[in-house]
CSV table of C-alpha atoms in Angstrom, one decimal:
chain,number,residue,atom,x,y,z
C,382,MET,CA,-5.2,-0.8,-30.6
C,383,LYS,CA,-6.0,1.5,-27.7
C,384,LYS,CA,-3.0,2.9,-25.8
C,385,ILE,CA,-3.6,3.6,-22.2
C,386,LEU,CA,-1.3,5.2,-19.6
C,387,VAL,CA,-1.8,5.2,-15.8
C,388,ILE,CA,0.3,7.8,-13.8
C,389,GLN,CA,0.9,6.9,-10.2
C,390,ASN,CA,4.0,8.6,-9.0
C,391,LYS,CA,3.6,7.8,-5.3
C,392,ARG,CA,4.5,5.2,-2.8
C,393,ILE,CA,4.5,1.4,-3.1
C,394,GLY,CA,1.0,0.7,-1.7
C,395,ASP,CA,-0.5,3.4,-4.0
C,396,VAL,CA,1.1,1.9,-7.1
C,397,LEU,CA,-0.1,-1.6,-6.1
C,398,ILE,CA,-3.7,-0.6,-5.6
C,399,ALA,CA,-3.7,1.4,-8.8
C,400,SER,CA,-3.0,-1.8,-10.7
C,401,VAL,CA,-6.7,-2.6,-10.5
C,402,ILE,CA,-7.2,0.0,-13.3
C,403,ALA,CA,-5.0,-2.1,-15.6
C,404,GLN,CA,-6.7,-5.3,-14.6
C,405,ASN,CA,-10.1,-4.1,-15.5
C,406,MET,CA,-9.2,-2.0,-18.5
C,407,LYS,CA,-7.6,-5.2,-20.0
C,408,THR,CA,-10.9,-7.0,-19.5
C,409,ILE,CA,-12.6,-4.2,-21.5
C,410,TYR,CA,-9.9,-3.9,-24.1
C,411,PRO,CA,-7.9,-7.1,-24.1
C,412,ASP,CA,-5.8,-6.0,-27.1
C,413,SER,CA,-4.9,-2.6,-25.6
C,414,GLN,CA,-1.4,-1.4,-24.6
C,415,ILE,CA,-1.4,-0.4,-20.9
C,416,ASP,CA,1.6,1.4,-19.5
C,417,TYR,CA,2.4,2.6,-16.0
C,418,LEU,CA,4.4,5.7,-15.1
C,419,VAL,CA,5.8,5.2,-11.6
C,420,TYR,CA,8.8,6.0,-9.4
C,421,ASP,CA,11.6,3.6,-9.9
C,422,TYR,CA,11.6,2.3,-6.3
C,423,THR,CA,8.0,1.1,-6.6
C,424,THR,CA,8.2,-1.0,-9.8
C,425,GLY,CA,8.6,-4.3,-7.9
C,426,VAL,CA,4.9,-4.5,-7.1
C,427,ILE,CA,3.8,-4.4,-10.7
C,428,ASN,CA,6.7,-6.3,-12.4
C,429,ASN,CA,5.4,-9.3,-14.3
C,430,HIS,CA,1.8,-8.1,-14.1
C,431,PRO,CA,0.0,-9.6,-17.1
C,432,ALA,CA,-2.3,-6.5,-17.5
C,433,ILE,CA,0.6,-4.0,-17.7
C,434,ASP,CA,2.6,-4.0,-20.9
C,435,ASN,CA,5.3,-1.4,-20.1
C,436,ILE,CA,6.6,0.3,-17.0
C,437,ILE,CA,8.0,3.8,-17.3
C,438,ALA,CA,10.2,4.2,-14.2
C,439,VAL,CA,11.3,7.7,-13.2
C,440,ASN,CA,13.5,8.9,-10.4
C,441,GLU,CA,11.6,11.0,-8.0
C,442,LYS,CA,14.3,13.6,-7.3
C,443,GLU,CA,15.4,13.9,-11.0
C,444,LEU,CA,11.8,14.4,-12.1
C,445,LYS,CA,11.8,17.7,-10.2
C,446,GLN,CA,14.3,19.0,-12.7
C,447,PHE,CA,12.8,21.0,-15.6
C,448,MET,CA,14.7,19.3,-18.4
C,449,VAL,CA,14.0,15.8,-17.1
C,450,MET,CA,10.3,16.6,-16.9
C,451,LYS,CA,10.4,18.1,-20.4
C,452,ARG,CA,12.0,15.0,-21.9
C,453,LEU,CA,9.4,12.8,-20.1
C,454,ILE,CA,6.5,14.8,-21.5
C,455,LYS,CA,8.0,14.6,-25.0
C,456,ARG,CA,8.3,10.8,-24.6
C,457,ILE,CA,4.7,10.6,-23.4
C,458,LYS,CA,3.4,12.8,-26.2
C,459,LYS,CA,5.4,10.8,-28.8
C,460,THR,CA,3.6,7.5,-27.7
C,461,ASN,CA,0.2,8.9,-28.7
C,462,TYR,CA,-1.8,7.6,-25.8
C,463,ASP,CA,-5.6,7.5,-26.3
C,464,VAL,CA,-6.5,7.5,-22.6
C,465,ILE,CA,-4.5,8.7,-19.5
C,466,PHE,CA,-5.7,7.9,-16.0
C,467,ASP,CA,-4.2,10.1,-13.3
C,468,PRO,CA,-5.1,8.8,-9.8
C,469,TYR,CA,-2.0,10.8,-8.5
C,470,THR,CA,-3.7,14.1,-9.3
C,471,LYS,CA,-0.8,16.4,-8.4
C,472,LEU,CA,0.7,19.3,-10.4
C,473,GLN,CA,3.4,17.1,-11.8
C,474,SER,CA,1.0,14.5,-13.2
C,475,ARG,CA,-1.5,17.1,-14.3
C,476,LEU,CA,1.2,18.8,-16.5
C,477,ILE,CA,2.1,15.4,-18.0
C,478,CYS,CA,-1.6,14.8,-18.7
C,479,TYR,CA,-2.2,18.3,-20.3
C,480,PHE,CA,0.8,18.2,-22.6
C,481,SER,CA,0.4,14.5,-23.5
C,482,GLY,CA,-2.0,15.2,-26.4
C,483,ALA,CA,-4.2,12.3,-25.3
C,484,ASP,CA,-7.9,12.7,-26.3
C,485,MET,CA,-9.1,11.4,-23.0
C,486,ARG,CA,-7.4,12.5,-19.8
C,487,ILE,CA,-9.1,11.4,-16.6
C,488,GLY,CA,-8.3,12.7,-13.1
C,489,PHE,CA,-9.9,13.1,-9.7
C,490,GLN,CA,-11.8,16.2,-8.6
C,491,LYS,CA,-10.2,17.6,-5.5
C,492,ARG,CA,-12.7,18.2,-2.8
C,493,GLY,CA,-15.5,18.4,-5.3
C,494,LYS,CA,-13.8,21.1,-7.3
C,495,ASN,CA,-12.0,21.1,-10.7
C,496,PRO,CA,-8.7,23.0,-11.0
C,497,TRP,CA,-9.1,26.3,-12.8
C,498,PHE,CA,-6.9,25.1,-15.6
C,499,LYS,CA,-8.3,22.2,-17.7
C,500,PHE,CA,-5.6,19.6,-17.2
C,501,TYR,CA,-8.2,16.9,-17.7
C,502,THR,CA,-10.9,16.3,-20.3
C,503,HIS,CA,-12.9,14.2,-17.8
C,504,THR,CA,-13.0,14.3,-14.0
C,505,VAL,CA,-14.3,12.0,-11.3
C,506,PRO,CA,-15.4,13.0,-7.8
C,507,LEU,CA,-13.9,11.1,-4.9
C,508,LEU,CA,-16.5,8.9,-3.3
C,509,GLU,CA,-18.1,10.2,-0.1
C,510,GLU,CA,-17.7,6.9,1.7
C,511,LYS,CA,-16.8,3.3,0.9
C,512,THR,CA,-19.6,0.9,0.0
C,513,HIS,CA,-17.4,-2.1,-0.9
C,514,ILE,CA,-15.2,-4.4,1.2
C,515,SER,CA,-12.2,-3.4,-0.9
C,516,GLY,CA,-12.0,0.0,0.9
C,517,LYS,CA,-12.4,3.5,-0.3
C,518,ALA,CA,-8.9,3.9,-1.9
C,519,ILE,CA,-9.5,0.9,-4.2
C,520,GLN,CA,-13.1,1.8,-4.8
C,521,ASP,CA,-12.1,5.3,-5.9
C,522,ARG,CA,-9.8,3.9,-8.5
C,523,VAL,CA,-12.4,1.4,-9.7
C,524,ASN,CA,-14.8,4.3,-10.0
C,525,MET,CA,-12.3,6.3,-12.0
C,526,PHE,CA,-12.4,3.9,-14.9
C,527,ASN,CA,-15.9,2.6,-14.4
C,528,SER,CA,-17.4,6.0,-14.7
C,529,PHE,CA,-16.4,6.0,-18.4
C,530,PHE,CA,-15.6,2.4,-19.3
C,531,LYS,CA,-18.4,0.3,-17.9
C,532,LEU,CA,-18.1,-3.2,-16.5
C,533,PRO,CA,-20.9,-5.1,-14.8
C,534,GLU,CA,-20.3,-5.3,-11.1
C,535,ASP,CA,-19.8,-9.0,-11.1
C,536,LYS,CA,-17.0,-8.6,-13.7
C,537,ILE,CA,-15.0,-6.0,-11.8
C,538,ASP,CA,-11.8,-7.2,-10.2
C,539,TYR,CA,-11.2,-5.2,-7.0
C,540,GLN,CA,-8.3,-7.2,-5.8
C,541,PRO,CA,-4.7,-6.1,-6.7
C,542,HIS,CA,-2.6,-9.0,-7.8
C,543,ILE,CA,1.1,-9.7,-7.6
C,544,VAL,CA,2.3,-12.3,-10.1
C,545,LEU,CA,5.3,-14.4,-9.1
C,546,THR,CA,7.7,-16.0,-11.7
C,547,GLU,CA,8.3,-19.7,-11.5
C,548,SER,CA,11.8,-19.1,-10.0
C,549,GLU,CA,10.3,-16.7,-7.4
C,550,LYS,CA,7.9,-19.4,-6.4
C,551,GLN,CA,10.9,-21.7,-5.7
C,552,TYR,CA,12.5,-19.3,-3.2
C,553,ASP,CA,14.1,-21.4,-0.5
C,554,ALA,CA,15.7,-19.2,2.1
C,555,LEU,CA,13.4,-20.4,4.7
C,556,ASP,CA,13.7,-24.1,3.9
C,557,LYS,CA,16.5,-24.7,6.4
C,558,TYR,CA,14.3,-23.7,9.3
C,559,SER,CA,12.0,-26.3,10.8
C,560,LYS,CA,9.3,-23.9,12.1
C,561,PRO,CA,6.9,-21.9,10.0
C,562,ALA,CA,7.6,-18.2,9.7
C,563,ILE,CA,5.5,-15.1,10.1
C,564,MET,CA,6.4,-11.5,9.0
C,565,LEU,CA,6.3,-8.6,11.4
C,566,GLY,CA,6.3,-5.1,10.0
C,567,VAL,CA,8.1,-3.7,13.1
C,568,LEU,CA,8.4,-0.2,11.7
C,569,GLY,CA,6.1,1.9,9.6
C,570,SER,CA,7.2,3.4,6.3
C,571,THR,CA,7.6,6.7,8.2
C,572,PRO,CA,8.2,7.6,11.9
C,573,GLN,CA,4.6,8.8,12.0
C,574,LYS,CA,3.4,5.3,11.2
C,575,SER,CA,5.6,3.5,13.8
C,576,MET,CA,4.5,2.4,17.2
C,577,PRO,CA,6.6,3.1,20.3
C,578,TYR,CA,9.4,0.5,20.4
C,579,GLN,CA,8.5,-0.8,23.8
C,580,TYR,CA,5.0,-1.6,22.5
C,581,ILE,CA,6.4,-3.5,19.5
C,582,VAL,CA,8.7,-5.5,21.8
C,583,SER,CA,5.8,-6.4,24.0
C,584,VAL,CA,3.8,-7.7,21.1
C,585,ILE,CA,6.8,-9.7,19.7
C,586,ASP,CA,7.5,-11.2,23.1
C,587,TYR,CA,3.9,-12.4,23.4
C,588,ILE,CA,3.9,-14.0,19.9
C,589,THR,CA,7.3,-15.7,20.3
C,590,TYR,CA,6.3,-17.1,23.8
C,591,ASN,CA,2.9,-18.4,22.8
C,592,TYR,CA,3.5,-19.8,19.3
C,593,ASP,CA,6.0,-22.3,18.1
C,594,ILE,CA,7.1,-20.3,15.1
C,595,ASN,CA,9.9,-18.1,13.7
C,596,VAL,CA,9.5,-14.4,13.3
C,597,LEU,CA,11.0,-12.2,10.5
C,598,PHE,CA,11.3,-8.5,10.7
C,599,ASN,CA,10.4,-6.2,7.8
C,600,TYR,CA,11.8,-2.7,7.7
C,601,ALA,CA,13.3,-0.3,5.2
C,602,PRO,CA,17.0,-0.6,4.6
C,603,ASP,CA,17.7,2.7,6.3
C,604,GLN,CA,15.8,1.5,9.4
C,605,LYS,CA,18.2,-1.4,10.2
C,606,GLU,CA,19.6,0.3,13.3
C,607,ASP,CA,16.1,0.8,14.7
C,608,ALA,CA,15.2,-2.8,13.9
C,609,LEU,CA,18.3,-4.1,15.7
C,610,ASN,CA,17.4,-1.9,18.6
C,611,ILE,CA,14.0,-3.6,18.8
C,612,TYR,CA,15.5,-7.0,18.4
C,613,ASN,CA,18.0,-6.4,21.2
C,614,GLN,CA,15.1,-5.6,23.6
C,615,CYS,CA,13.2,-8.9,22.7
C,616,GLN,CA,13.3,-11.8,25.2
C,617,ASN,CA,12.9,-14.8,22.9
C,618,LYS,CA,15.7,-14.1,20.3
C,619,ASP,CA,15.9,-17.8,19.3
C,620,ASN,CA,12.6,-17.4,17.6
C,621,ILE,CA,13.6,-14.3,15.6
C,622,ILE,CA,15.4,-14.8,12.4
C,623,ILE,CA,17.3,-11.5,12.3
C,624,ASP,CA,19.9,-12.3,9.6
C,625,LEU,CA,17.4,-13.0,6.8
C,626,TYR,CA,16.4,-9.8,5.1
C,627,GLU,CA,15.5,-8.9,1.6
C,628,ASP,CA,16.4,-5.3,0.7
C,629,SER,CA,14.4,-5.1,-2.6
C,630,ILE,CA,10.6,-5.0,-3.1
C,631,ARG,CA,10.7,-8.1,-5.2
C,632,GLY,CA,12.9,-9.9,-2.7
C,633,PHE,CA,10.5,-9.0,0.1
C,634,ILE,CA,7.6,-10.3,-2.1
C,635,THR,CA,9.3,-13.7,-2.6
C,636,LEU,CA,10.0,-14.0,1.2
C,637,MET,CA,6.5,-12.8,2.2
C,638,ASN,CA,5.1,-15.5,-0.1
C,639,LYS,CA,6.7,-18.2,2.0
C,640,CYS,CA,5.4,-16.7,5.3
C,641,GLU,CA,2.1,-17.7,7.1
C,642,LEU,CA,0.9,-14.2,7.7
C,643,LEU,CA,1.8,-10.6,8.3
C,644,VAL,CA,1.4,-8.4,11.4
C,645,GLY,CA,2.5,-4.8,11.0
C,646,ASN,CA,2.0,-1.1,10.8
C,647,GLU,CA,-0.3,0.1,7.9
C,648,GLY,CA,1.6,0.6,4.7
C,649,GLY,CA,2.8,-0.9,1.4
C,650,VAL,CA,3.8,-4.2,3.0
C,651,VAL,CA,0.3,-4.9,4.1
C,652,HIS,CA,-1.0,-4.3,0.6
C,653,ILE,CA,1.7,-6.7,-0.7
C,654,ALA,CA,0.7,-9.4,1.7
C,655,LYS,CA,-3.0,-9.1,0.8
C,656,ALA,CA,-2.1,-9.2,-2.9
C,657,LEU,CA,-0.3,-12.5,-2.1
C,658,ASP,CA,-3.5,-13.8,-0.3
C,659,LYS,CA,-1.7,-13.9,3.0
C,660,PRO,CA,-3.7,-13.1,6.2
C,661,THR,CA,-2.9,-9.7,7.7
C,662,PHE,CA,-3.3,-7.9,11.0
C,663,THR,CA,-2.8,-4.1,10.5
C,664,ILE,CA,-2.0,-1.5,13.1
C,665,PHE,CA,-3.2,1.8,11.9
C,666,SER,CA,-1.5,5.1,12.7
C,667,PRO,CA,-3.9,7.4,14.6
C,668,TYR,CA,-4.0,10.0,11.7
C,669,VAL,CA,-4.8,7.5,8.9
C,670,LEU,CA,-8.4,7.1,7.8
C,671,LYS,CA,-9.1,3.4,8.2
C,672,GLU,CA,-12.0,3.3,5.8
C,673,HIS,CA,-9.7,4.5,3.0
C,674,TRP,CA,-7.0,1.9,3.4
C,675,ALA,CA,-8.5,-1.1,5.3
C,676,SER,CA,-9.1,-3.3,2.3
C,677,PHE,CA,-11.0,-6.7,2.3
C,678,GLU,CA,-11.3,-6.8,6.1
C,679,ASN,CA,-13.7,-9.5,7.3
C,680,GLY,CA,-12.5,-10.0,10.8
C,681,LYS,CA,-10.8,-13.3,9.8
C,682,LEU,CA,-8.5,-13.3,6.8
C,683,HIS,CA,-7.8,-9.6,7.2
C,684,THR,CA,-8.4,-7.5,10.4
C,685,SER,CA,-6.9,-4.4,12.1
C,686,ILE,CA,-7.0,-2.0,15.0
C,687,HIS,CA,-7.3,1.8,15.0
C,688,LEU,CA,-7.2,4.0,18.1
C,689,LEU,CA,-10.4,5.7,17.2
C,690,GLU,CA,-12.3,2.4,17.2
C,691,GLU,CA,-11.1,1.8,20.7
C,692,LYS,CA,-11.6,5.4,21.9
C,693,PRO,CA,-14.4,6.7,19.6
C,694,ASN,CA,-14.9,9.9,21.6
C,695,LEU,CA,-11.3,11.0,21.4
C,696,PHE,CA,-12.2,13.7,18.8
C,697,ASP,CA,-15.3,15.7,18.2
C,698,GLU,CA,-14.4,15.8,14.4
C,699,PHE,CA,-11.8,13.8,12.6
C,700,SER,CA,-11.3,16.4,9.9
C,701,VAL,CA,-8.5,16.8,7.4
C,702,GLU,CA,-7.0,19.7,9.5
C,703,GLN,CA,-7.2,17.5,12.6
C,704,ARG,CA,-5.5,14.6,10.9
C,705,ARG,CA,-2.7,16.8,9.6
C,706,LYS,CA,-2.1,18.1,13.1
C,707,ILE,CA,-2.0,14.6,14.5
C,708,GLU,CA,0.4,13.5,11.7
C,709,GLU,CA,2.9,16.1,12.8
C,710,ASN,CA,3.2,14.4,16.2
C,711,PRO,CA,1.2,11.2,16.5
C,712,HIS,CA,3.4,9.7,19.2
C,713,GLU,CA,1.2,10.8,22.2
C,714,LEU,CA,-1.8,9.2,20.6
C,715,TYR,CA,0.2,6.1,19.7
C,716,ARG,CA,1.0,5.6,23.3
C,717,MET,CA,-2.8,5.4,24.0
C,718,LEU,CA,-2.9,2.3,21.7
C,719,THR,CA,-1.4,0.0,24.3
C,720,PRO,CA,0.0,-3.5,23.7
C,721,GLU,CA,-2.9,-4.9,25.9
C,722,MET,CA,-5.4,-3.1,23.6
C,723,ILE,CA,-3.7,-4.5,20.5
C,724,LEU,CA,-3.4,-8.1,21.8
C,725,THR,CA,-7.2,-8.1,22.6
C,726,LYS,CA,-7.8,-8.1,18.8
C,727,LEU,CA,-4.5,-9.7,17.7
C,728,VAL,CA,-4.7,-12.9,19.8
C,729,PRO,CA,-8.0,-14.2,18.2
C,730,PHE,CA,-6.4,-13.5,14.7
C,731,LEU,CA,-3.3,-15.4,15.6
C,732,ASP,CA,-5.2,-18.3,17.2
C,733,LEU,CA,-7.3,-18.7,14.1
C,734,HIS,CA,-4.3,-18.8,11.7
C,735,LEU,CA,-1.6,-20.3,13.9
C,736,LYS,CA,-3.8,-22.8,15.8
C,737,ALA,CA,-1.6,-25.7,14.9
C,738,PHE,CA,1.5,-24.0,16.3
C,739,LYS,CA,0.2,-22.7,19.6
C,740,ASN,CA,2.3,-23.6,22.7
């Protein structure tokens, strides 16, 4: 039996899209053991996944301690993995790879270069551009395994999946409401991924005035005060269910599964909605490369807006250095992505999916 480990110590969305490695490796080696090493706060997106046998959950802060790292490496080495995939490709995961003793350790080349120290036995260059509707981030992870473990193109599963338990499918918190619900990601995972509040309010007011639905807010637990601030500025509060909130990933998943669609800032919740086969409208932060993270967009089921699509001549070159500079203070550019600009693309999406509930 082949033992395989995937290291993805990053955020929720990264962990979810990395699950495509397990899905496809299980097709190649159905009797293999596939484990995932992830931060403990991200496990909800891969719990109950049929292609993942074990989840090694680690605490992000604790893993920075030498003794914790040492114990983890000892545990990994003792498991005797045959293959390790490292889509994270940072010093932390490289060290785990190197000391693991695995015969095959696969990582990404960084900007076309290998690190001077041979952490990996095999490296894969990041793709120059996307050529598949799944988007470059997913395509890179597919290419990571498919460079060494070949699957025919028609057998590759590009779509991350979230598998609900039977009890999760019976989630009934929305049953007492007579109107269908949609989820709004009112705040990004970081301040740099969040629109100006007055813009968010304008979009919410349009939705609640024009469609006979209820609206739910998604936000991180530590963003509750900001979410309430947005709620208090909204006009049609009767159409906003502010007292229904799930503070765990798995709780959000079960709630999102009962919603009609999601509208929100780019981030992990968008990937969750897509993995649940829910329609999504994504608002990208100005510094994010859309072609990396805009997965499965066809203008109908999934669509989005990015400032650089609306103002393509804003920058001479959208380089890594330029994006980092924007990330430090994206708010001025966010103000250019006006509610009117957003609604031009959002309204056709809503009309398509909420046609039966339009006022």
